[in-house]
Short mmCIF file of C-alpha atoms and ligand atoms in Angstrom, two decimals:
data_model
loop_
_atom_site.label_atom_id
_atom_site.label_comp_id
_atom_site.label_asym_id
_atom_site.label_seq_id
_atom_site.Cartn_x
_atom_site.Cartn_y
_atom_site.Cartn_z
CA MET A 15 192.61 157.00 73.12
CA LYS A 16 191.42 153.41 73.30
CA LEU A 17 192.77 149.90 73.04
CA ARG A 18 190.62 147.24 71.46
CA VAL A 19 191.84 143.90 72.80
CA PHE A 20 190.84 140.41 71.63
CA GLY A 21 191.87 137.98 74.39
CA GLY A 22 191.77 134.34 75.33
CA SER A 23 195.07 133.05 73.91
CA PRO A 24 198.36 132.45 75.73
CA LEU A 25 201.08 135.06 75.11
CA ASN A 26 204.53 133.75 74.27
CA GLY A 27 207.93 135.12 73.37
CA GLU A 28 210.48 137.67 74.53
CA ILE A 29 209.96 141.25 75.70
CA SER A 30 212.63 143.75 76.81
CA LEU A 31 212.23 146.00 79.82
CA GLN A 32 212.45 149.78 79.50
CA GLY A 33 214.34 151.89 82.05
CA ALA A 34 212.43 152.38 85.30
CA LYS A 35 209.93 155.24 85.23
CA ASN A 36 210.35 155.90 88.93
CA ALA A 37 214.13 156.17 88.63
CA ALA A 38 214.30 158.07 85.31
CA THR A 39 212.09 160.98 86.39
CA LYS A 40 214.04 161.32 89.67
CA ALA A 41 217.38 161.21 87.84
CA MET A 42 216.21 164.22 85.80
CA ILE A 43 215.47 166.06 89.05
CA ALA A 44 218.87 165.03 90.48
CA SER A 45 220.53 166.56 87.41
CA LEU A 46 219.10 169.96 88.44
CA LEU A 47 221.62 169.93 91.31
CA THR A 48 224.48 170.73 88.93
CA GLU A 49 225.02 173.22 86.13
CA GLU A 50 227.02 170.59 84.23
CA GLU A 51 225.73 168.10 81.68
CA CYS A 52 224.35 164.73 82.76
CA VAL A 53 223.82 161.75 80.47
CA LEU A 54 221.09 159.20 81.20
CA ASP A 55 221.06 155.94 79.24
CA ASN A 56 218.34 153.28 79.02
CA PHE A 57 216.00 156.26 79.35
CA PRO A 58 212.28 155.39 78.91
CA LEU A 59 210.29 157.53 76.48
CA ILE A 60 206.98 157.59 78.31
CA GLY A 61 204.38 160.16 79.30
CA ASP A 62 205.83 160.76 82.75
CA THR A 63 209.35 161.45 81.49
CA GLU A 64 207.90 163.82 78.87
CA ILE A 65 205.99 165.72 81.56
CA THR A 66 209.13 165.88 83.70
CA ALA A 67 211.19 167.08 80.71
CA GLU A 68 208.69 169.88 80.11
CA LEU A 69 208.96 170.86 83.77
CA CYS A 70 212.79 170.85 83.69
CA ARG A 71 212.84 172.91 80.47
CA VAL A 72 210.72 175.58 82.10
CA LEU A 73 213.14 175.63 85.04
CA GLY A 74 216.08 176.14 82.65
CA SER A 75 217.25 172.69 81.47
CA GLN A 76 218.52 172.03 77.96
CA ILE A 77 217.45 168.51 77.04
CA ASN A 78 218.31 166.30 74.09
CA VAL A 79 217.04 162.83 73.38
CA SER A 80 218.74 160.47 70.99
CA GLY A 81 217.45 156.91 70.99
CA LYS A 82 217.50 155.72 74.60
CA ARG A 83 219.95 158.45 75.71
CA LEU A 84 218.84 161.68 77.33
CA THR A 85 221.28 164.50 77.97
CA ILE A 86 220.25 167.23 80.36
CA LYS A 87 222.12 170.37 81.34
CA THR A 88 220.82 173.19 83.53
CA PRO A 89 223.38 176.02 83.41
CA ALA A 90 221.08 178.33 85.35
CA ILE A 91 217.68 178.08 87.01
CA ILE A 92 215.65 180.58 85.02
CA LYS A 93 212.34 180.05 86.82
CA ASN A 94 211.77 178.63 90.25
CA ASN A 95 207.99 178.56 90.41
CA GLU A 96 206.57 176.30 87.73
CA LEU A 97 202.91 176.03 88.66
CA GLN A 98 200.98 175.03 85.55
CA LEU A 99 202.64 172.20 83.61
CA SER A 100 203.62 170.37 86.69
CA ARG A 101 200.21 169.48 88.09
CA ARG A 102 200.14 166.37 85.95
CA ASN A 103 202.39 164.14 88.03
CA ARG A 104 203.92 164.03 91.50
CA ILE A 105 207.44 165.07 90.54
CA PRO A 106 207.27 168.88 91.21
CA ILE A 107 207.46 168.51 94.98
CA LEU A 108 210.88 166.87 94.46
CA THR A 109 212.24 170.04 92.86
CA LEU A 110 212.10 171.85 96.22
CA GLY A 111 215.53 170.58 97.34
CA PRO A 112 217.42 171.37 94.11
CA LEU A 113 215.71 174.75 93.69
CA LEU A 114 216.35 175.78 97.31
CA SER A 115 220.00 174.74 96.93
CA ARG A 116 220.47 176.64 93.70
CA CYS A 117 218.38 179.76 94.26
CA GLY A 118 217.24 179.81 97.88
CA GLU A 119 213.56 180.04 96.90
CA ALA A 120 211.00 177.84 95.21
CA GLU A 121 207.28 177.49 94.70
CA VAL A 122 205.55 174.24 93.75
CA PRO A 123 201.86 173.54 93.22
CA PHE A 124 199.73 171.38 95.50
CA LEU A 125 199.78 167.94 93.94
CA GLY A 126 196.30 167.02 95.08
CA GLY A 127 194.89 163.57 95.61
CA ASP A 128 194.48 161.08 92.84
CA LYS A 129 192.61 157.91 92.16
CA ILE A 130 194.60 155.80 94.64
CA GLY A 131 194.16 157.91 97.78
CA PRO A 132 194.80 161.45 99.04
CA ARG A 133 198.64 161.22 98.91
CA PRO A 134 199.62 164.05 101.28
CA VAL A 135 203.14 165.58 101.37
CA ASP A 136 203.37 166.41 105.08
CA ILE A 137 206.45 164.18 105.56
CA HIS A 138 208.31 166.02 102.75
CA LEU A 139 207.47 169.43 104.19
CA GLY A 140 208.26 168.48 107.80
CA ALA A 141 211.71 167.26 106.78
CA LEU A 142 212.58 170.32 104.70
CA ARG A 143 211.42 172.58 107.54
CA ALA A 144 213.66 170.63 109.93
CA MET A 145 216.54 171.43 107.54
CA GLY A 146 215.82 175.15 107.80
CA ALA A 147 213.39 175.87 104.97
CA ALA A 148 210.54 178.27 105.68
CA ILE A 149 207.52 176.89 103.84
CA GLU A 150 204.20 178.69 103.48
CA ASP A 151 200.97 177.28 102.19
CA SER A 152 199.57 179.85 99.72
CA GLY A 153 196.23 178.11 99.17
CA ASP A 154 197.18 176.17 96.06
CA SER A 155 200.97 176.07 96.23
CA PHE A 156 203.87 175.77 98.68
CA ARG A 157 206.32 178.69 98.81
CA ALA A 158 209.67 177.70 100.27
CA ARG A 159 212.64 179.87 101.22
CA ALA A 160 216.09 179.07 102.52
CA PRO A 161 218.12 182.19 101.70
CA HIS A 162 221.10 181.02 103.75
CA GLY A 163 220.94 177.42 102.52
CA LEU A 164 219.75 174.23 104.17
CA THR A 165 221.42 172.56 107.13
CA GLY A 166 221.73 168.83 107.73
CA THR A 167 219.95 167.34 110.72
CA LYS A 168 218.52 164.07 112.06
CA ILE A 169 215.11 163.30 110.56
CA ALA A 170 212.94 160.37 111.66
CA LEU A 171 210.17 159.63 109.16
CA ARG A 172 206.81 158.54 110.60
CA TYR A 173 206.46 156.32 107.49
CA PRO A 174 209.14 155.27 104.98
CA SER A 175 207.81 157.40 102.12
CA VAL A 176 209.62 156.97 98.81
CA GLY A 177 209.09 160.56 97.67
CA ALA A 178 209.96 162.11 101.04
CA THR A 179 213.18 160.07 101.27
CA GLU A 180 214.16 161.25 97.78
CA ASN A 181 213.26 164.83 98.59
CA ILE A 182 215.44 164.81 101.71
CA ILE A 183 218.35 163.25 99.81
CA PHE A 184 218.10 165.94 97.11
CA ALA A 185 217.99 168.64 99.78
CA ALA A 186 220.79 167.14 101.87
CA VAL A 187 223.49 166.48 99.27
CA LEU A 188 224.32 170.21 99.02
CA ALA A 189 223.26 171.19 102.57
CA LYS A 190 225.68 172.27 105.29
CA GLY A 191 226.73 169.37 107.52
CA LYS A 192 225.34 165.88 107.95
CA THR A 193 221.82 164.59 107.51
CA VAL A 194 220.60 161.31 108.97
CA ILE A 195 217.30 159.88 107.70
CA GLN A 196 215.78 157.31 110.03
CA ASN A 197 213.01 154.97 108.84
CA ALA A 198 213.94 155.87 105.25
CA ALA A 199 212.50 154.14 102.20
CA VAL A 200 215.09 151.90 100.52
CA GLU A 201 213.41 150.96 97.24
CA PRO A 202 215.84 149.92 94.46
CA GLU A 203 214.84 153.07 92.51
CA ILE A 204 216.12 155.17 95.44
CA ILE A 205 219.39 153.25 95.48
CA ASP A 206 219.67 153.86 91.72
CA ILE A 207 219.40 157.61 92.35
CA VAL A 208 221.92 157.35 95.19
CA LYS A 209 224.35 155.72 92.73
CA PHE A 210 223.82 158.53 90.23
CA LEU A 211 224.28 161.23 92.89
CA GLN A 212 227.43 159.51 94.12
CA LYS A 213 228.84 159.74 90.58
CA MET A 214 227.90 163.44 90.62
CA GLY A 215 230.06 163.93 93.73
CA ALA A 216 227.61 163.37 96.60
CA ILE A 217 228.46 161.50 99.80
CA ILE A 218 225.56 159.21 100.72
CA GLU A 219 225.76 156.09 102.81
CA PRO A 220 222.78 153.71 103.09
CA GLY A 221 223.23 152.07 106.52
CA THR A 222 221.39 149.21 108.21
CA ASN A 223 217.84 149.42 109.59
CA ARG A 224 216.53 151.98 107.09
CA VAL A 225 219.04 154.67 108.05
CA ILE A 226 220.63 156.80 105.32
CA TYR A 227 223.58 159.11 106.12
CA ILE A 228 224.33 162.09 103.87
CA GLU A 229 227.30 164.42 104.16
CA GLY A 230 226.73 167.72 102.39
CA VAL A 231 229.29 168.77 99.76
CA PRO A 232 229.78 172.27 98.28
CA LYS A 233 229.22 171.32 94.64
CA LEU A 234 228.03 168.52 92.35
CA TYR A 235 229.25 167.76 88.82
CA GLY A 236 227.94 166.25 85.58
CA ALA A 237 227.81 162.44 85.40
CA SER A 238 226.53 159.55 83.28
CA HIS A 239 224.19 156.87 84.48
CA VAL A 240 222.33 153.87 83.07
CA ILE A 241 218.76 153.84 84.45
CA MET A 242 217.89 150.53 86.15
CA PRO A 243 215.36 148.22 84.45
CA ASP A 244 211.69 148.78 85.31
CA ARG A 245 210.72 146.11 87.83
CA ASN A 246 207.05 147.11 87.63
CA GLU A 247 207.10 146.28 83.93
CA ALA A 248 208.79 142.96 84.77
CA VAL A 249 205.96 142.04 87.14
CA SER A 250 203.31 143.10 84.60
CA PHE A 251 204.78 140.84 81.92
CA ALA A 252 205.26 137.95 84.36
CA ALA A 253 201.59 138.29 85.33
CA LEU A 254 200.66 138.22 81.66
CA ALA A 255 202.45 134.88 81.20
CA LEU A 256 200.83 133.37 84.31
CA SER A 257 197.37 134.72 83.64
CA THR A 258 197.15 133.72 79.97
CA GLY A 259 199.01 130.43 80.52
CA GLY A 260 201.85 131.49 78.21
CA ASN A 261 205.62 131.56 78.41
CA ILE A 262 207.37 134.96 78.44
CA PHE A 263 211.07 135.74 78.70
CA VAL A 264 211.44 139.18 80.30
CA LYS A 265 214.76 140.48 79.06
CA GLY A 266 216.50 142.76 81.54
CA ALA A 267 214.51 141.52 84.58
CA ALA A 268 216.85 141.46 87.59
CA GLN A 269 216.32 138.85 90.32
CA GLU A 270 217.72 141.19 93.01
CA HIS A 271 214.82 143.64 92.42
CA LEU A 272 212.13 140.95 92.40
CA LEU A 273 212.92 138.55 95.26
CA THR A 274 209.56 138.97 97.02
CA PHE A 275 207.61 138.70 93.78
CA LEU A 276 209.45 135.55 92.69
CA ASN A 277 208.54 133.87 95.99
CA VAL A 278 204.89 134.62 95.30
CA VAL A 279 205.19 133.27 91.75
CA ARG A 280 206.48 129.98 93.16
CA ARG A 281 203.78 129.80 95.86
CA ILE A 282 200.93 130.27 93.39
CA GLY A 283 202.16 127.55 91.05
CA GLY A 284 204.12 129.66 88.61
CA GLU A 285 207.58 128.76 87.37
CA TYR A 286 210.50 131.00 86.56
CA GLU A 287 214.02 130.55 85.34
CA VAL A 288 216.60 133.20 86.17
CA ARG A 289 219.12 133.64 83.35
CA PRO A 290 221.98 136.12 82.98
CA GLU A 291 219.97 138.26 80.53
CA GLY A 292 216.57 138.09 82.22
CA ILE A 293 213.86 135.87 83.72
CA GLU A 294 211.45 133.50 81.97
CA PHE A 295 207.95 133.04 83.44
CA ARG A 296 205.33 130.32 82.89
CA ARG A 297 202.82 128.21 84.83
CA ARG A 298 203.93 124.95 86.46
CA GLY A 299 200.42 123.38 86.43
CA GLU A 300 197.19 124.64 87.93
CA LEU A 301 197.52 128.01 89.70
CA ARG A 302 197.02 128.17 93.48
CA SER A 303 195.42 130.85 95.66
CA ALA A 304 197.57 133.05 97.91
CA HIS A 305 197.54 135.58 100.74
CA ILE A 306 199.53 138.72 99.97
CA GLU A 307 200.20 141.92 101.89
CA THR A 308 201.71 144.92 100.14
CA ASP A 309 204.47 146.79 101.94
CA THR A 310 207.42 149.09 101.44
CA HIS A 311 210.60 147.51 100.04
CA PRO A 312 211.72 144.77 100.55
CA GLY A 313 208.06 143.77 100.92
CA PHE A 314 205.60 143.00 98.13
CA MET A 315 205.21 146.26 96.26
CA THR A 316 201.87 148.08 96.06
CA ASP A 317 202.37 148.53 92.29
CA TRP A 318 202.37 144.74 91.86
CA GLN A 319 199.01 143.91 93.43
CA GLN A 320 196.91 144.91 90.40
CA PRO A 321 198.55 142.56 87.84
CA LEU A 322 198.70 139.84 90.47
CA ALA A 323 194.98 140.22 91.30
CA VAL A 324 194.19 139.31 87.68
CA VAL A 325 196.39 136.20 87.94
CA LEU A 326 194.64 135.20 91.18
CA THR A 327 191.23 135.33 89.45
CA GLN A 328 192.56 132.33 87.51
CA ALA A 329 193.54 130.36 90.65
CA PRO A 330 190.92 128.03 92.21
CA GLY A 331 190.19 128.94 95.85
CA VAL A 332 190.15 132.14 97.89
CA SER A 333 193.02 134.62 97.66
CA ILE A 334 193.50 137.71 99.78
CA ILE A 335 195.38 140.94 99.10
CA HIS A 336 195.87 143.30 102.06
CA GLU A 337 197.01 146.73 100.74
CA THR A 338 198.94 148.58 103.47
CA VAL A 339 200.60 151.37 101.43
CA TYR A 340 197.64 153.21 99.83
CA GLU A 341 194.19 153.47 101.37
CA ASP A 342 192.18 153.35 98.13
CA ARG A 343 193.86 151.21 95.51
CA PHE A 344 191.19 148.60 94.70
CA GLY A 345 188.79 150.67 92.52
CA TYR A 346 189.80 148.60 89.50
CA THR A 347 188.37 145.41 91.03
CA ARG A 348 184.89 146.69 90.09
CA ASP A 349 185.98 146.56 86.43
CA LEU A 350 187.39 143.04 86.87
CA ASN A 351 184.07 141.98 88.40
CA LEU A 352 182.23 143.35 85.35
CA MET A 353 184.51 141.10 83.30
CA GLY A 354 183.47 138.04 85.33
CA ALA A 355 185.80 138.07 88.35
CA ASP A 356 184.54 137.56 91.90
CA ILE A 357 186.37 140.11 94.08
CA LYS A 358 185.02 141.61 97.29
CA VAL A 359 186.75 144.59 98.87
CA VAL A 360 186.43 145.18 102.63
CA SER A 361 187.71 147.73 105.12
CA LYS A 362 189.00 145.15 107.65
CA CYS A 363 192.73 144.45 107.78
CA LEU A 364 192.97 140.93 106.36
CA GLY A 365 196.55 140.30 107.34
CA GLU A 366 199.19 140.45 110.00
CA LEU A 367 201.23 143.50 109.03
CA ASN A 368 201.01 146.53 111.24
CA CYS A 369 198.66 148.58 109.05
CA ARG A 370 198.05 152.35 109.29
CA PHE A 371 194.54 151.81 107.93
CA ASN A 372 193.33 149.60 110.81
CA GLN A 373 189.87 150.82 111.99
CA CYS A 374 189.94 153.70 109.44
CA ASN A 375 187.18 152.38 107.22
CA HIS A 376 189.36 152.41 104.10
CA MET A 377 188.44 149.66 101.62
CA HIS A 378 191.92 148.16 101.55
CA SER A 379 191.57 144.35 101.65
CA ALA A 380 190.44 142.31 98.64
CA VAL A 381 189.04 138.77 98.70
CA ILE A 382 189.36 137.08 95.32
CA SER A 383 187.41 133.88 94.70
CA GLY A 384 188.64 131.88 91.72
CA GLU A 385 188.77 130.45 89.27
CA SER A 386 186.70 132.82 87.11
CA LYS A 387 186.18 132.70 83.39
CA LEU A 388 186.80 136.30 82.35
CA LYS A 389 184.87 137.80 79.46
CA GLY A 390 185.45 140.96 77.44
CA GLY A 391 183.85 144.27 78.43
CA ASN A 392 184.20 148.04 78.28
CA VAL A 393 186.45 149.63 80.89
CA VAL A 394 188.00 153.02 81.56
CA VAL A 395 191.53 153.27 82.97
CA ARG A 396 191.59 154.67 86.50
CA ASP A 397 195.35 154.94 87.08
CA LEU A 398 198.55 153.61 85.56
CA ARG A 399 198.93 150.26 87.35
CA SER A 400 195.28 149.33 87.30
CA GLY A 401 195.29 150.19 83.59
CA MET A 402 197.88 147.48 83.12
CA ALA A 403 195.61 145.11 85.08
CA HIS A 404 192.86 145.94 82.56
CA ILE A 405 195.16 144.93 79.71
CA ILE A 406 196.14 141.66 81.41
CA ALA A 407 192.49 140.88 82.18
CA ALA A 408 191.52 141.71 78.59
CA LEU A 409 194.18 139.40 77.18
CA THR A 410 193.08 136.63 79.58
CA ALA A 411 189.36 137.08 78.84
CA ASN A 412 187.45 135.51 76.00
CA GLY A 413 186.12 138.04 73.52
CA GLU A 414 186.68 141.72 72.92
CA THR A 415 187.50 144.38 75.53
CA VAL A 416 187.64 148.11 74.89
CA ILE A 417 189.95 149.97 77.27
CA ASP A 418 189.43 153.72 77.22
CA GLY A 419 191.81 156.37 78.59
CA ILE A 420 195.07 154.62 77.74
CA GLU A 421 197.00 157.91 77.99
CA GLU A 422 197.29 156.94 81.67
CA ILE A 423 199.01 153.66 80.71
CA ASP A 424 201.29 155.51 78.26
CA ARG A 425 202.55 157.57 81.22
CA GLY A 426 204.46 154.53 82.43
CA TYR A 427 204.72 151.89 79.69
CA GLU A 428 206.50 152.68 76.42
CA ASN A 429 204.60 151.60 73.26
CA ILE A 430 202.75 148.98 75.24
CA ASP A 431 200.49 147.80 72.39
CA THR A 432 203.33 147.43 69.87
CA ARG A 433 205.46 145.50 72.34
CA LEU A 434 202.63 143.17 73.39
CA LYS A 435 201.86 142.43 69.74
CA GLU A 436 205.36 140.89 69.55
CA LEU A 437 204.11 138.37 72.14
CA GLY A 438 201.13 137.50 69.96
CA ALA A 439 198.60 139.88 71.54
CA ASN A 440 195.71 140.93 69.34
CA ILE A 441 195.48 144.65 70.20
CA ILE A 442 194.42 147.66 68.16
CA ARG A 443 195.06 151.26 69.25
CA GLU A 444 192.31 153.71 68.28
CA VAL A 445 192.62 157.46 68.55
N1 LIG B 506 202.53 159.64 102.55
C1 LIG B 506 202.10 160.52 103.52
N2 LIG B 506 202.75 161.73 103.64
C2 LIG B 506 203.79 162.07 102.83
C3 LIG B 506 204.22 161.17 101.84
C4 LIG B 506 203.56 159.95 101.72
O1 LIG B 506 201.15 160.24 104.26
O2 LIG B 506 204.33 163.19 102.99
C5 LIG B 506 201.82 158.35 102.38
C6 LIG B 506 201.10 158.30 101.03
O3 LIG B 506 199.83 158.92 101.11
C7 LIG B 506 201.00 156.80 100.78
C8 LIG B 506 202.29 156.27 101.41
O4 LIG B 506 202.77 157.30 102.29
O5 LIG B 506 199.91 156.26 101.45
C9 LIG B 506 203.38 155.92 100.43
O6 LIG B 506 203.72 157.06 99.64
P1 LIG B 506 205.17 157.32 99.05
O7 LIG B 506 205.57 158.71 99.38
O8 LIG B 506 206.07 156.20 99.48
O9 LIG B 506 204.90 157.18 97.50
P2 LIG B 506 205.28 158.19 96.34
O10 LIG B 506 206.70 158.62 96.46
O11 LIG B 506 204.23 159.22 96.20
C10 LIG B 506 206.21 156.32 94.76
C11 LIG B 506 205.92 155.87 93.37
C12 LIG B 506 204.60 155.11 93.35
C13 LIG B 506 204.70 153.92 94.28
C14 LIG B 506 205.06 154.41 95.69
C15 LIG B 506 205.27 153.29 96.69
C16 LIG B 506 206.90 157.60 92.03
C17 LIG B 506 206.71 158.75 91.10
N3 LIG B 506 205.81 157.03 92.50
O12 LIG B 506 205.15 157.21 95.11
O13 LIG B 506 204.43 154.63 92.02
O14 LIG B 506 203.46 153.24 94.32
O15 LIG B 506 206.28 155.19 95.63
O16 LIG B 506 206.31 152.48 96.29
O17 LIG B 506 208.02 157.18 92.29
C18 LIG B 506 203.34 154.24 90.00
O18 LIG B 506 204.47 154.14 89.48
O19 LIG B 506 202.28 153.97 89.38
C19 LIG B 506 203.24 154.70 91.37
C20 LIG B 506 202.09 155.09 91.92
#
């Protein structure tokens, strides 16, 4: 599927955030830890939640969707080795904990690399092994067994991985004894899942200095939860306002999830007004260049650098983005250059953060020289977040842009074309 976008005009108006993709899919996995019914509100109807629903159904879940409410109940795990459907996103590895707790055995496919780097799962596997799981590598899947259950222990992560932290939490809530995760990830989406699990009966205590304490309980129960708003959507729409020179009120945007981003908005000459129902974004005058380094929370999120890069093409001067989370997340800058941007990507660490990619030859620093007049072009979506950068660039550019492969964008943004039309965007979806 394609989007045909006619850009060059400021976007204005109000847009409401959907529930967070990266909390909703995990909440579905959390629900597998009980045989009782769970109710998830503000649930986003996007490609990734559909894929996760298919996976859960194969495992034994009964799922109903009504408007923005999803109910999910898994009375019994009927299959613990879904290997086909689940290769399409990175959620299957997170089923290891719930499946080991409920049936003592599980098999999940290798997730493979994708267009933003190799994305290994060694931290997940190391932690589950430390909790007593025997995990074999069968060539294209991981077979895990814990016939006598998992046991809590102290686990120090070599890197605060979001997925690994979630996987350990899922494994630990029903394990015997206490688990302590040191150097844990503490993204708001993880805290959202902790809140949901707490309602289900879990005992989880986020401490200071990235330590999370979990006390295993014998059983979890059904619960209801409202999925937090999607802060990645909030940043995408804010970038759209700044890049096109418009004024967008992002309904549902929460300041507490966006502190680092809002500081950057102010530094680059953007303006925002925090209101009880959301945040309004616009330019204050001419945009200014900036130096940004992506990091784990509470740092500047890696999923925000793509929309921001488009904004920085509109700022006079030299901007730098140092990506320290993924080794290969600047492929999309080639497309922006075809549309008239001037972005050079280098392997040197252009920043001060302690970066795992130092001296590794990964192209992980971008130098953006602005201001550039963007023009329409033909691009193909590489991955979800850079697909959104294509849309923002297309709406900023003069002329027509054709964006192919928008199924990738649909994985994370609900009805993106229809919603952007409400802001005045001239977009046509073509099958
Ligand atoms: N890593 C390892 N070994 C592991 C796990 C991770 O080396 O066992 C490395 C990864 O290769 C990567 C870094 O650690 O370089 C961070 O990975 P992390 O595990 O934190 O990320 P994730 O759980 O795979 C989630 C989001 C991503 C988001 C990152 C960082 C989901 C489904 N995905 O991925 O979101 O960028 O955290 O915040 O929650 C997106 O929504 O488009 C997206 C890519």
